[in-house]
C-alpha atoms as one frame of an Amber mdcrd trajectory, in Angstrom:
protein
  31.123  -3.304 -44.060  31.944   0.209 -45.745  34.354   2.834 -43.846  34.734
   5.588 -45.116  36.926   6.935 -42.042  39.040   6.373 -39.449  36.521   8.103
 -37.215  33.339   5.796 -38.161  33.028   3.702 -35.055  32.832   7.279 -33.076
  30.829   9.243 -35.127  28.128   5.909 -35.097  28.742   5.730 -31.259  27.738
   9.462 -31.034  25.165   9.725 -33.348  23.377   6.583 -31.323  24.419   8.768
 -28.224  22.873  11.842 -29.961  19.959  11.214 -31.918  19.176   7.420 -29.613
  15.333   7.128 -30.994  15.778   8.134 -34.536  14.626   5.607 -36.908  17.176
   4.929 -40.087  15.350   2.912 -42.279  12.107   5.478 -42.888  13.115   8.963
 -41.769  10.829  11.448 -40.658  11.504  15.089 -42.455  10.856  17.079 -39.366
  13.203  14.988 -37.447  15.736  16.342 -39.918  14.901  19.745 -41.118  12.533
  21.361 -37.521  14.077  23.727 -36.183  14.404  22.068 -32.748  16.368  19.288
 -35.104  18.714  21.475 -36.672  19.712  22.748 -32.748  20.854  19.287 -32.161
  22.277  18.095 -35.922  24.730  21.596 -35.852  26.370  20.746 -32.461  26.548
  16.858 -33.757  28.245  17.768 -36.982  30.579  20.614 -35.408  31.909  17.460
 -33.106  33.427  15.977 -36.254  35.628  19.691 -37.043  39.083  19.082 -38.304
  38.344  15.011 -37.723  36.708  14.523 -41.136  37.603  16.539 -43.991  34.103
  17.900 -45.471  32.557  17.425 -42.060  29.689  19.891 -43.377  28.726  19.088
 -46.328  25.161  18.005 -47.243  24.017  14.779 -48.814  20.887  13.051 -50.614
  18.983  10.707 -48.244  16.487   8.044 -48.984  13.462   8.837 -47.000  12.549
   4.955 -47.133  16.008   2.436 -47.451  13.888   0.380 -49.224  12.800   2.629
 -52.490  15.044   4.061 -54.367  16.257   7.699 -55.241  13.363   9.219 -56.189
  11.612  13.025 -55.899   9.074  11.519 -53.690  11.744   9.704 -51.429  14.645
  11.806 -51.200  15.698  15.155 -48.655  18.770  16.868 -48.854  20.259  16.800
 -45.280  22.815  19.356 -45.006
C-alpha cells in the first residue's frame, strides 16, 4: 500500500465520512466540479490546513481507473 502521509488513515476515514456515496473507480464530473460539490470539497480540504504541506493543490484524475490518462478521461480536481 502507498502513503504518502502520516495523516492518510484520517484523511481516508474523513473523506468516507464526507463524501460516503461517492464512487472512486468512475467519477462523475458534477460530483466534483457543481457548485453544491465544491461547498463540501473546500471545507474537506481546509480540514487538512497545516497537517499536509500542499493541502490545496489540484491534481489530474482518471475519470474511469480503468483507462488511462487521456483528454477524454481526465478532470483537474483542484
Amino acid at each position: 500500500f502507498l502513503t504518502l502521509t502520516g495523516a492518510d488513515e484520517r484523511i481516508y476515514a474523513e473523506f468516507r465520512k464526507t463524501f460516503a456515496g461517492l464512487r472512486v473507480d468512475v467519477l462523475d464530473p458534477e460530483e466534483l466540479k457543481s457548485e453544491p460539490a465544491k461547498e463540501k470539497w473546500r471545507p474537506f480540504c481546509l480540514r487538512f490546513q497545516g497537517v499536509v504541506e500542499d493541502f490545496n493543490y489540484g491534481t489530474l484524475l482518471r475519470l474511469h481507473c480503468g483507462g488511462g490518462y487521456s483528454p477524454d478521461n481526465t478532470i483537474f480536481g483542484g
